[in-house]
Coordinates of C-alpha atoms in Angstrom, one line a residue:
Chain A
X1 CA 16.8 -3.9 -14.8
X2 CA 16.0 -0.1 -15.7
X3 CA 18.7 0.2 -18.3
X4 CA 17.8 -1.5 -21.7
X5 CA 15.3 0.1 -24.0
X6 CA 12.8 -2.1 -25.8
X7 CA 10.2 -1.9 -28.2
X8 CA 7.4 -3.8 -28.6
X9 CA 4.1 -3.9 -30.6
X10 CA 1.0 -5.3 -29.0
X11 CA -2.3 -6.5 -30.7
X12 CA -4.7 -6.2 -27.9
X13 CA -8.3 -6.9 -28.0
X14 CA -9.0 -3.9 -30.2
X15 CA -5.8 -4.0 -31.7
X16 CA -4.5 -1.0 -30.0
X17 CA -0.7 -0.2 -30.0
X18 CA 1.9 1.1 -27.7
X19 CA 5.5 1.6 -29.1
X20 CA 8.7 2.4 -27.6
X21 CA 8.5 2.1 -23.8
X22 CA 11.9 2.6 -21.7
X23 CA 11.9 -0.9 -19.9
X24 CA 11.0 -0.2 -16.3
X25 CA 9.6 -1.8 -13.1
X26 CA 6.3 -1.4 -14.8
X27 CA 5.2 -1.8 -18.4
X28 CA 2.1 -0.8 -20.1
X29 CA -0.2 -3.2 -22.0
X30 CA -3.4 -2.4 -23.6
X31 CA -5.8 -5.0 -23.4
X32 CA -9.0 -3.5 -24.0
X33 CA -10.3 -0.1 -25.2
X34 CA -13.8 1.7 -25.2
X35 CA -15.8 2.5 -28.2
X36 CA -15.7 6.0 -29.8
X37 CA -11.9 6.5 -29.4
X38 CA -10.5 9.7 -31.2
X39 CA -8.4 8.4 -34.2
X40 CA -5.1 10.3 -33.7
X41 CA -1.5 10.0 -35.7
X42 CA 1.7 10.4 -33.5
X43 CA 4.5 10.4 -36.0
X44 CA 8.1 10.8 -34.6
X45 CA 9.1 14.3 -34.2
X46 CA 11.2 16.0 -36.4
X47 CA 14.6 15.8 -35.1
X48 CA 13.8 13.1 -32.8
X49 CA 16.8 10.7 -32.5
X50 CA 15.9 6.9 -32.4
X51 CA 16.8 6.6 -28.7
X52 CA 14.6 9.4 -27.7
X53 CA 11.4 8.5 -25.7
X54 CA 9.5 11.6 -26.4
X55 CA 6.8 10.7 -28.9
X56 CA 6.8 7.2 -27.5
X57 CA 5.8 8.7 -23.9
X58 CA 3.0 10.7 -25.6
X59 CA 1.5 7.6 -27.5
X60 CA 1.8 5.6 -23.9
X61 CA 0.1 8.3 -21.9
X62 CA -2.7 8.7 -24.6
X63 CA -3.2 5.0 -25.0
X64 CA -3.6 4.7 -21.2
X65 CA -6.9 6.4 -21.4
X66 CA -8.7 3.8 -23.7
X67 CA -10.0 7.1 -25.1
X68 CA -7.6 7.6 -28.1
X69 CA -7.1 5.2 -31.3
X70 CA -3.5 5.7 -32.1
X71 CA -3.2 4.9 -35.9
X72 CA -0.3 3.4 -37.2
X73 CA 2.2 5.5 -38.8
X74 CA 4.6 4.4 -41.6
X75 CA 8.1 4.4 -40.6
X76 CA 10.1 7.7 -41.6
X77 CA 6.8 9.6 -41.8
X78 CA 7.4 13.0 -40.1
X79 CA 5.2 16.1 -39.7
X80 CA 7.1 19.1 -38.1
X81 CA 4.4 21.5 -38.2
X82 CA 1.1 22.6 -39.3
X83 CA 2.4 24.1 -42.3
X84 CA 4.1 21.0 -43.7
X85 CA 1.2 18.8 -43.1
X86 CA -0.2 17.2 -46.0
X87 CA -3.9 16.5 -44.8
X88 CA -5.1 14.2 -47.6
X89 CA -1.9 11.7 -47.0
X90 CA -2.6 11.6 -43.2
X91 CA -6.3 11.0 -43.7
X92 CA -5.6 8.1 -45.5
X93 CA -4.3 6.5 -42.3
X94 CA -7.8 7.3 -40.7
X95 CA -6.6 10.0 -38.5
X96 CA -8.7 13.2 -37.7
X97 CA -5.9 14.7 -36.2
X98 CA -1.9 14.5 -36.2
X99 CA 0.3 15.8 -33.3
X100 CA 3.2 17.4 -35.4
X101 CA 6.5 18.4 -33.6
X102 CA 9.9 19.0 -33.9
X103 CA 13.3 18.8 -31.4
X104 CA 16.1 21.3 -32.0
X105 CA 18.9 22.6 -29.9
X106 CA 17.8 25.1 -27.6
X107 CA 19.7 27.8 -25.5
X108 CA 22.5 26.7 -23.1
X109 CA 22.6 23.0 -23.7
X110 CA 18.8 22.7 -23.7
X111 CA 16.6 20.7 -25.9
X112 CA 13.9 22.5 -27.4
X113 CA 10.5 20.9 -28.4
X114 CA 7.7 22.5 -30.2
X115 CA 4.4 20.8 -30.8
X116 CA 1.2 21.4 -33.0
X117 CA -2.0 19.3 -32.5
X118 CA -3.6 19.8 -36.1
X119 CA -7.3 18.7 -36.8
X120 CA -7.1 17.5 -40.5
X121 CA -11.1 18.4 -41.7
X122 CA -11.7 21.3 -41.3
X123 CA -8.1 22.1 -40.8
X124 CA -7.5 23.7 -37.5
X125 CA -4.7 24.0 -34.8
X126 CA -6.4 22.3 -31.9
X127 CA -3.1 22.9 -29.5
X128 CA 0.4 24.0 -29.7
X129 CA 3.2 24.7 -27.6
X130 CA 7.0 24.3 -26.9
X131 CA 9.2 23.8 -24.0
X132 CA 13.1 24.0 -23.4
X133 CA 14.4 21.3 -21.1
X134 CA 17.6 19.6 -20.2
X135 CA 18.0 16.1 -21.9
X136 CA 17.0 14.3 -18.5
X137 CA 13.6 16.0 -18.5
X138 CA 12.3 15.1 -21.7
X139 CA 10.1 12.5 -20.2
X140 CA 8.1 15.1 -18.5
X141 CA 7.6 17.2 -21.6
X142 CA 6.3 14.3 -23.4
X143 CA 3.8 13.9 -20.3
X144 CA 3.1 17.7 -20.5
X145 CA 2.5 17.4 -24.2
X146 CA 0.3 14.4 -24.0
X147 CA -1.6 16.4 -21.4
X148 CA -2.2 19.5 -23.8
X149 CA -3.3 17.1 -26.6
X150 CA -6.0 15.2 -24.0
X151 CA -7.1 18.7 -22.9
X152 CA -7.6 19.8 -26.5
X153 CA -9.5 16.6 -27.4
X154 CA -11.3 16.0 -24.4
X155 CA -11.6 19.0 -22.6
X156 CA -10.7 18.1 -19.1
X157 CA -7.1 17.5 -17.5
X158 CA -5.6 14.2 -18.0
X159 CA -4.1 12.2 -15.2
X160 CA -0.7 12.0 -17.3
X161 CA 1.2 14.4 -14.8
X162 CA 0.5 12.1 -11.8
X163 CA 2.4 9.4 -10.0
X164 CA 1.6 6.2 -8.4
X165 CA 3.1 4.6 -5.4
X166 CA 3.1 0.9 -4.6
X167 CA 4.9 -2.0 -2.7
X168 CA 7.0 -4.4 -4.4
X169 CA 7.5 -7.4 -2.6
X170 CA 10.6 -9.4 -4.1
X171 CA 10.3 -12.4 -1.8
X172 CA 10.0 -13.0 1.7
X173 CA 11.6 -10.3 3.7
X174 CA 12.1 -7.7 0.9
X175 CA 9.9 -4.8 0.5
X176 CA 10.2 -1.7 -1.5
X177 CA 8.0 1.4 -1.4
X178 CA 8.1 2.7 -5.0
X179 CA 6.9 5.8 -6.6
X180 CA 6.7 6.0 -10.4
X181 CA 5.3 8.1 -13.1
X182 CA 1.8 6.9 -14.1
X183 CA 3.5 4.8 -17.2
X184 CA 5.7 3.2 -15.0
X185 CA 8.8 5.4 -16.1
X186 CA 11.1 7.0 -13.4
X187 CA 10.4 4.3 -10.7
X188 CA 12.3 4.8 -7.5
X189 CA 12.4 3.3 -4.3
X190 CA 11.2 5.6 -1.3
X191 CA 11.8 2.9 1.3
X192 CA 13.3 -0.6 1.5
X193 CA 12.7 -2.9 4.5
X194 CA 12.9 -6.5 5.4
X195 CA 9.5 -6.2 7.3
X196 CA 6.2 -5.4 5.6
X197 CA 5.0 -2.1 4.3
X198 CA 1.1 -1.4 3.5
X199 CA -1.2 1.2 3.2
X200 CA 0.8 4.1 1.2
X201 CA -1.3 7.5 1.2
X202 CA -0.4 10.4 -0.7
X203 CA -0.7 13.7 0.7
X204 CA -3.0 16.1 -1.1
X205 CA -0.3 18.1 -2.2
X206 CA 1.6 15.0 -3.7
X207 CA 4.9 16.0 -1.5
X208 CA 4.5 13.3 1.2
X209 CA 3.5 9.7 1.8
X210 CA 1.9 7.9 4.8
X211 CA 2.5 4.4 5.1
X212 CA 2.4 1.6 7.7
X213 CA 5.7 0.0 8.3
X214 CA 6.4 -3.2 10.4
X215 CA 9.8 -2.7 10.7
X216 CA 9.7 -2.1 14.6
X217 CA 8.0 -5.2 15.2
X218 CA 4.5 -4.0 14.7
X219 CA 2.1 -1.8 12.6
X220 CA 3.2 1.9 12.9
X221 CA 2.2 4.7 10.9
X222 CA 4.9 6.7 9.5
X223 CA 4.9 9.9 7.1
X224 CA 7.8 10.6 4.6
X225 CA 8.9 13.5 2.7
X226 CA 9.3 12.4 -0.9
X227 CA 11.8 15.4 -1.5
X228 CA 14.3 15.4 1.3
X229 CA 13.3 11.6 2.1
X230 CA 13.1 12.5 5.8
X231 CA 10.6 10.3 7.7
X232 CA 8.9 10.6 11.1
X233 CA 6.6 8.4 13.1
X234 CA 2.7 9.8 13.0
X235 CA 1.3 7.3 15.3
X236 CA 3.0 4.6 17.4
X237 CA 0.4 3.7 20.0
X238 CA -0.2 0.3 22.0
X239 CA -1.4 -2.0 19.9
X240 CA -1.5 -1.5 16.0
X241 CA -1.3 1.7 14.2
X242 CA -2.7 1.5 10.4
X243 CA -4.8 2.7 7.6
X244 CA -3.5 6.4 7.4
X245 CA -5.7 8.7 5.1
X246 CA -4.9 12.4 4.3
X247 CA -7.4 15.2 4.9
X248 CA -7.8 17.2 2.0
X249 CA -6.4 20.1 3.5
X250 CA -3.2 18.3 4.5
X251 CA -3.4 19.3 8.0
X252 CA -4.5 15.9 9.5
X253 CA -5.0 12.3 8.7
X254 CA -7.6 9.7 9.9
X255 CA -5.7 6.4 11.1
X256 CA -6.6 3.3 12.9
X257 CA -5.7 2.6 16.5
X258 CA -6.6 -0.3 18.8
X259 CA -5.9 1.8 22.4
X260 CA -9.5 0.8 23.0
X261 CA -9.1 -2.8 22.4
X262 CA -10.6 -2.7 19.0
X263 CA -9.8 -1.2 15.5
X264 CA -11.4 2.3 15.8
X265 CA -10.7 5.6 13.5
X266 CA -9.3 8.3 15.0
X267 CA -7.8 11.8 13.7
X268 CA -4.5 13.0 14.3
X269 CA -2.7 16.4 13.2
X270 CA -0.1 16.0 10.4
X271 CA 2.4 17.7 12.8
X272 CA 1.5 15.2 15.8
X273 CA -0.7 15.9 18.8
X274 CA -3.2 13.7 20.6
X275 CA -5.6 11.6 18.7
X276 CA -9.4 12.5 18.6
X277 CA -11.4 9.6 18.3
X278 CA -14.1 9.6 15.5
X279 CA -15.7 6.4 15.6
X280 CA -17.1 4.6 18.7
X281 CA -18.4 1.2 18.0
X282 CA -17.6 -2.5 19.7
X283 CA -16.7 -3.6 16.0
X284 CA -13.8 -3.1 13.7
X285 CA -13.8 0.3 12.2
X286 CA -11.3 0.6 9.6
X287 CA -10.0 1.9 6.2
X288 CA -11.0 5.6 6.2
X289 CA -11.1 7.8 3.4
X290 CA -11.7 11.5 3.2
X291 CA -14.3 12.8 0.4
X292 CA -12.7 15.4 -1.5
X293 CA -14.4 18.1 -0.1
X294 CA -13.4 17.0 3.4
X295 CA -16.8 16.7 4.7
X296 CA -17.2 13.0 4.9
X297 CA -15.1 9.7 5.6
X298 CA -15.8 6.5 3.9
X299 CA -14.8 3.3 5.9
X300 CA -15.4 0.1 6.6
X301 CA -17.3 -1.6 9.5
X302 CA -18.3 -5.1 10.7
X303 CA -21.0 -3.7 12.9
X304 CA -23.7 -5.4 10.9
X305 CA -21.6 -8.9 10.8
X306 CA -19.7 -8.9 8.0
X307 CA -17.5 -5.9 6.7
X308 CA -19.4 -3.2 4.6
X309 CA -18.7 0.3 3.2
X310 CA -20.2 3.2 5.5
X311 CA -20.1 6.9 5.2
X312 CA -20.1 9.3 8.2
X313 CA -19.6 13.1 8.6
X314 CA -15.7 13.7 8.6
X315 CA -16.2 15.1 12.3
X316 CA -17.6 11.8 13.2
X317 CA -21.2 11.0 13.9
X318 CA -24.1 8.5 12.6
X319 CA -22.7 6.4 9.7
X320 CA -24.8 5.7 6.8
X321 CA -24.2 2.1 5.2
X322 CA -23.6 2.5 1.7
X323 CA -22.9 -1.3 0.3
X324 CA -25.8 -3.6 0.6
X325 CA -24.8 -6.1 -2.2
X326 CA -22.5 -9.0 -1.1
X327 CA -21.2 -10.2 2.5
X328 CA -18.0 -8.5 2.1
X329 CA -17.0 -5.1 0.9
X330 CA -13.6 -3.3 1.9
X331 CA -11.2 -0.8 0.8
X332 CA -13.4 2.2 -0.3
X333 CA -11.9 5.4 -2.1
X334 CA -14.0 8.5 -3.3
X335 CA -13.9 9.8 -6.9
X336 CA -12.3 13.1 -7.3
X337 CA -15.9 14.4 -7.6
X338 CA -16.9 12.7 -4.5
X339 CA -20.0 11.1 -6.3
X340 CA -18.4 7.6 -6.5
X341 CA -16.9 5.1 -4.6
X342 CA -14.7 2.3 -5.7
X343 CA -14.1 -0.7 -3.4
X344 CA -13.5 -4.4 -3.4
X345 CA -16.3 -7.1 -2.9
X346 CA -16.1 -10.5 -2.3
X347 CA -18.2 -12.8 -4.7
X348 CA -17.9 -16.5 -4.3
X349 CA -14.3 -17.0 -4.1
X350 CA -13.4 -14.2 -5.9
X351 CA -12.6 -10.5 -5.0
X352 CA -14.0 -7.9 -7.5
X353 CA -13.3 -4.1 -8.0
X354 CA -16.7 -2.4 -7.8
X355 CA -17.5 1.4 -8.8
X356 CA -20.2 2.4 -6.7
X357 CA -22.7 5.6 -7.7
X358 CA -23.8 7.2 -4.6
X359 CA -26.5 9.2 -6.0
X360 CA -28.2 6.3 -7.8
X361 CA -26.7 3.4 -5.7
X362 CA -25.8 1.6 -9.1
X363 CA -22.7 -0.7 -8.3
X364 CA -20.5 -1.7 -11.3
X365 CA -18.1 -4.7 -11.1
X366 CA -15.1 -3.3 -13.3
X367 CA -12.7 -6.1 -12.9
X368 CA -12.5 -9.8 -14.4
X369 CA -9.7 -11.3 -12.4
X370 CA -9.7 -13.6 -9.5
X371 CA -8.4 -11.1 -7.0
X372 CA -8.3 -7.4 -7.4
X373 CA -7.4 -5.2 -4.2
X374 CA -6.6 -1.8 -3.2
X375 CA -8.8 0.2 -5.8
X376 CA -8.2 4.1 -6.1
X377 CA -9.2 6.7 -8.8
X378 CA -7.0 8.4 -11.2
X379 CA -7.0 12.1 -10.3
X380 CA -9.3 13.0 -13.1
X381 CA -11.6 10.2 -12.3
X382 CA -11.3 8.5 -15.6
X383 CA -9.6 5.3 -14.5
X384 CA -9.4 3.1 -11.3
X385 CA -6.0 1.6 -10.4
X386 CA -6.0 -1.8 -8.6
X387 CA -3.5 -4.8 -8.0
X388 CA -4.5 -8.3 -9.0
X389 CA -2.8 -11.8 -9.2
X390 CA -2.3 -13.2 -12.6
X391 CA -1.3 -16.6 -12.1
X392 CA 1.9 -16.8 -9.6
X393 CA 2.6 -12.9 -9.7
X394 CA 0.5 -10.0 -9.3
X395 CA 0.3 -7.0 -11.5
X396 CA -1.4 -3.6 -11.7
X397 CA -4.5 -2.8 -13.7
X398 CA -6.1 0.5 -14.7
X399 CA -9.8 0.2 -15.6
X400 CA -12.2 3.0 -16.9
X401 CA -15.1 3.5 -14.2
X402 CA -17.5 2.0 -16.5
X403 CA -15.1 -1.4 -17.1
X404 CA -15.1 -0.7 -20.9
X405 CA -11.5 0.0 -21.1
X406 CA -8.7 -1.7 -19.3
X407 CA -4.8 -1.2 -19.1
X408 CA -2.5 -3.9 -17.7
X409 CA 0.7 -2.3 -15.9
X410 CA 2.6 -5.5 -15.6
X411 CA 5.3 -6.0 -13.3
X412 CA 8.8 -7.0 -14.5
X413 CA 9.5 -9.1 -11.3
X414 CA 8.1 -9.3 -7.7
X415 CA 4.5 -8.6 -6.4
X416 CA 3.1 -5.5 -6.5
X417 CA 0.9 -4.7 -3.6
X418 CA -1.3 -1.7 -2.2
X419 CA -1.3 0.6 -5.3
X420 CA -2.2 4.2 -4.7
X421 CA -2.7 6.9 -7.4
X422 CA -1.3 10.0 -6.7
X423 CA -2.5 13.8 -7.3
X424 CA -1.6 15.7 -10.2
X425 CA 1.6 17.5 -10.2
X426 CA 1.1 21.3 -11.1
Chain B
X1 CA 40.9 -14.3 51.0
X2 CA 42.0 -13.7 47.2
X3 CA 39.8 -16.3 46.0
X4 CA 36.7 -15.2 47.9
X5 CA 37.1 -11.5 45.9
X6 CA 37.6 -13.4 42.7
X7 CA 34.4 -15.5 43.4
X8 CA 32.6 -12.1 44.4
X9 CA 33.8 -10.6 41.2
X10 CA 32.7 -13.4 39.3
X11 CA 29.4 -13.3 40.6
X12 CA 28.9 -9.6 40.2
X13 CA 29.9 -10.1 36.4
X14 CA 27.2 -13.0 36.2
X15 CA 24.5 -11.0 37.7
X16 CA 25.4 -7.8 35.4
X17 CA 25.1 -10.1 32.1
X18 CA 21.7 -11.7 33.4
X19 CA 20.2 -8.4 34.0
X20 CA 18.9 -6.6 30.8
X21 CA 18.4 -3.4 32.8
X22 CA 21.9 -3.0 34.3
X23 CA 25.0 -1.8 32.5
X24 CA 27.8 -4.7 32.6
X25 CA 30.2 -4.1 35.5
X26 CA 33.2 -2.2 34.7
X27 CA 36.4 -4.5 34.6
X28 CA 38.1 -2.6 37.4
X29 CA 35.7 -2.9 40.1
X30 CA 37.1 -6.6 41.2
X31 CA 40.5 -5.0 42.6
X32 CA 38.7 -2.3 44.5
X33 CA 36.9 -5.0 46.4
X34 CA 39.0 -5.1 49.5
X35 CA 36.5 -7.1 51.7
X36 CA 34.4 -10.0 51.3
X37 CA 31.1 -9.3 50.1
X38 CA 29.5 -12.5 49.8
X39 CA 28.5 -14.3 53.3
X40 CA 26.2 -16.7 52.3
X41 CA 27.6 -20.5 50.7
X42 CA 28.8 -19.2 47.4
X43 CA 28.6 -22.1 45.0
X44 CA 24.9 -23.1 45.4
X45 CA 23.8 -19.3 44.9
X46 CA 25.6 -19.3 41.6
X47 CA 24.0 -22.4 40.4
X48 CA 20.6 -21.3 41.5
X49 CA 20.6 -18.0 39.4
X50 CA 22.1 -19.8 36.6
X51 CA 19.8 -22.5 36.7
X52 CA 16.7 -20.1 37.1
X53 CA 17.8 -18.4 34.1
X54 CA 18.2 -21.2 32.0
X55 CA 14.9 -22.7 33.2
X56 CA 13.2 -19.1 32.2
X57 CA 14.7 -19.3 28.8
X58 CA 13.7 -22.9 27.9
X59 CA 10.2 -22.3 29.0
X60 CA 10.2 -19.2 27.0
X61 CA 11.4 -20.9 24.0
X62 CA 8.9 -23.9 24.5
X63 CA 6.2 -21.6 25.0
X64 CA 6.9 -19.1 21.8
X65 CA 6.0 -22.6 20.1
X66 CA 2.7 -23.0 21.3
X67 CA 0.5 -20.6 19.2
X68 CA -3.4 -20.3 19.5
X69 CA -5.3 -21.2 16.6
X70 CA -8.7 -20.2 15.3
X71 CA -11.5 -20.9 13.2
X72 CA -12.0 -19.3 9.6
X73 CA -13.5 -15.7 10.2
X74 CA -13.6 -16.4 14.0
X75 CA -11.7 -15.0 17.1
X76 CA -13.3 -17.4 19.8
X77 CA -10.6 -19.2 21.6
X78 CA -11.5 -22.8 20.6
X79 CA -11.9 -25.7 23.5
X80 CA -9.1 -27.3 22.2
X81 CA -6.7 -24.1 22.3
X82 CA -7.6 -23.3 25.8
X83 CA -4.8 -25.1 27.6
X84 CA -2.2 -23.5 25.5
X85 CA -3.9 -20.1 26.7
X86 CA -3.6 -21.4 30.4
X87 CA 0.0 -22.6 30.0
X88 CA 0.9 -18.7 28.8
X89 CA -1.2 -17.4 31.7
X90 CA 0.7 -19.8 34.2
X91 CA 3.9 -18.6 33.1
X92 CA 2.9 -14.9 33.0
X93 CA 1.6 -15.0 36.5
X94 CA 4.7 -16.9 37.7
X95 CA 6.6 -14.1 36.0
X96 CA 5.2 -11.0 36.8
X97 CA 7.8 -8.8 35.3
X98 CA 7.7 -10.6 32.0
X99 CA 6.3 -8.9 29.2
X100 CA 4.4 -10.4 26.2
X101 CA 3.6 -9.2 22.8
X102 CA 0.7 -11.1 21.4
X103 CA 0.5 -11.2 17.5
X104 CA -2.4 -12.0 15.6
X105 CA -2.4 -13.3 12.2
X106 CA -5.0 -14.2 9.3
X107 CA -5.1 -16.1 6.4
X108 CA -4.4 -14.5 2.8
X109 CA -7.8 -13.8 1.8
X110 CA -9.4 -10.3 1.5
X111 CA -7.9 -6.6 2.0
X112 CA -4.7 -5.8 4.1
X113 CA -6.1 -3.2 6.5
X114 CA -9.2 -5.6 7.0
X115 CA -7.2 -8.4 7.8
X116 CA -5.1 -6.4 10.1
X117 CA -8.1 -5.6 12.1
X118 CA -9.1 -9.0 12.1
X119 CA -5.7 -10.1 13.3
X120 CA -5.9 -7.6 16.0
X121 CA -9.4 -8.9 17.2
X122 CA -7.7 -12.4 17.3
X123 CA -4.6 -10.8 19.6
X124 CA -7.1 -8.9 21.9
X125 CA -9.2 -12.4 22.4
X126 CA -6.1 -14.1 23.6
X127 CA -5.2 -11.1 25.8
X128 CA -8.7 -11.0 27.1
X129 CA -8.6 -14.5 27.9
X130 CA -5.3 -14.4 29.9
X131 CA -6.6 -11.5 31.9
X132 CA -9.3 -13.6 32.5
X133 CA -6.9 -16.1 34.2
X134 CA -5.3 -13.6 36.1
X135 CA -2.5 -12.3 33.9
X136 CA -1.9 -8.2 34.7
X137 CA -3.0 -6.2 31.3
X138 CA 0.3 -4.2 31.7
X139 CA 2.4 -7.1 30.6
X140 CA 0.6 -7.7 27.5
X141 CA 0.4 -6.0 24.3
X142 CA -1.8 -7.0 21.5
X143 CA -0.8 -6.3 17.9
X144 CA -1.6 -7.6 14.6
X145 CA 0.5 -8.7 11.6
X146 CA -2.9 -9.3 9.3
X147 CA -1.9 -11.4 6.4
X148 CA 1.4 -9.8 6.0
X149 CA 3.5 -12.4 7.8
X150 CA 2.1 -15.6 7.0
X151 CA 3.9 -18.9 8.6
X152 CA 2.6 -21.0 5.5
X153 CA 2.9 -19.7 2.1
X154 CA 0.5 -21.8 0.4
X155 CA -3.1 -21.3 -0.3
X156 CA -4.3 -24.9 0.8
X157 CA -7.0 -25.2 3.4
X158 CA -4.1 -26.5 5.6
X159 CA -2.1 -23.2 4.8
X160 CA -4.9 -21.1 5.7
X161 CA -5.6 -22.6 9.0
X162 CA -1.8 -22.5 10.0
X163 CA -1.9 -18.8 9.6
X164 CA -5.3 -18.2 11.6
X165 CA -3.6 -17.7 14.8
X166 CA -1.9 -15.6 17.6
X167 CA 1.5 -16.1 18.9
X168 CA 2.7 -14.9 22.0
X169 CA 6.2 -13.4 21.8
X170 CA 8.1 -12.7 25.1
X171 CA 10.1 -9.6 25.4

């Protein structure tokens, strides 16, 4: 399933294209892009073999953002560095800049990769650098080069070094909790189970996942170290245990317990200890998410009747209702700057992904699908990831928070559930 | 004499097999029994114990199919479901050592975690109804499967209705 390389050209709504993706559980299709995209040419690097995925990864990452207009490059066109670059020729392609680069043999069997991002008029090197990596780490070098290009063009970090977690349901009674690079490469199974797995949540350092597993016959919250694979029970109290959310300091998690006879939010230490109750209602209080500064918790409560989004102080206290449009608003997640929430709203028979600005209370629908679930922000706040059903199967979508750009991360087989966008790797 | 020892051994083995908390009797206990240990008439006792166990198992199997169904977006015990709740209550009161896990379920619409909470509310609703009927709370655990373990996989109104239910699983 993971082996064969494939190459495909896609004409999306705005004729963006993506090339040379290694086939993985997830693949990337660009179906929409924002206006004012930066025109860029990314030819193959000098010395790059046909089977190397290096510049394919760079193009794929940049295309994912919807902010770059990747110009088609004639086959065989190569620019090894700024000195060899014939600017007028490249300008005829419509590019404002070219990513030049070369691959060569490094020391001790490593592969050396050098790159220069060259603006054509006025001519200027915007970014340059090099890596010596083992062949197996070429994909990582590709993500790092794409990040350097993105930073040079847009003056902020990219999300290319982050990972996503999701649950792949491969039929009844077969669940796989998986983690992959943001482009779907390097997908690996963290946990396989015959019983449902839901609600994966990344630790702030990206090293651990909390999740809910039904393997013991009821929902129990586990924490698993991604490096060692070791896992332990975080919350297994009488009743149901669910909805883990890490505090940004990584020292504690909010979870939902039912020991009071209804679903309420509690705080538990990451290393264990007695739960401390944070909400006190006779209603359902669930789906907690900490603000990035750790001061607030967004959650869902049906204390007013239907489920709505609320925000309360992180230590508990009087909640403020945030969502007022619609009768069903669930699954809130903060943006990295804490100024927005994304959540899921029922509109008629549809479930839409909404991005809600907390200062203006402007709430914008960013999904067109019949069903969108489990939205979460990219670590740089530029995209929202969510799962959707497209006919019989479900797929992952990433949309810009203004809804103008959209990317489909299509599944090869199975049903993708509960995606969660993880933090950026250092 | 020898026959009676054999019979005692058989009863010991049977009782051990019936109990989930005691380890099986070691095989070498039979020769060690030198005196008759059973003074009551033997055959009726064996039959009664076995029969009681069989009756209990049959009753559990029958009751396990007696799901409690709910209306859309509701956790109220419907009038037409009250008799089922009562059957579970009578069984649990007659067997105070019996543990039951009440598993709430929902249809497929909406978020996983909110549905988990709705399923929990249905399970708690059945638990409360059983306690009102005299069942001890420590016999019961209310848990939720939310929309994760649908009995009906389709998306028709009938499928959704089948999944809006609580099951009582005897442990």
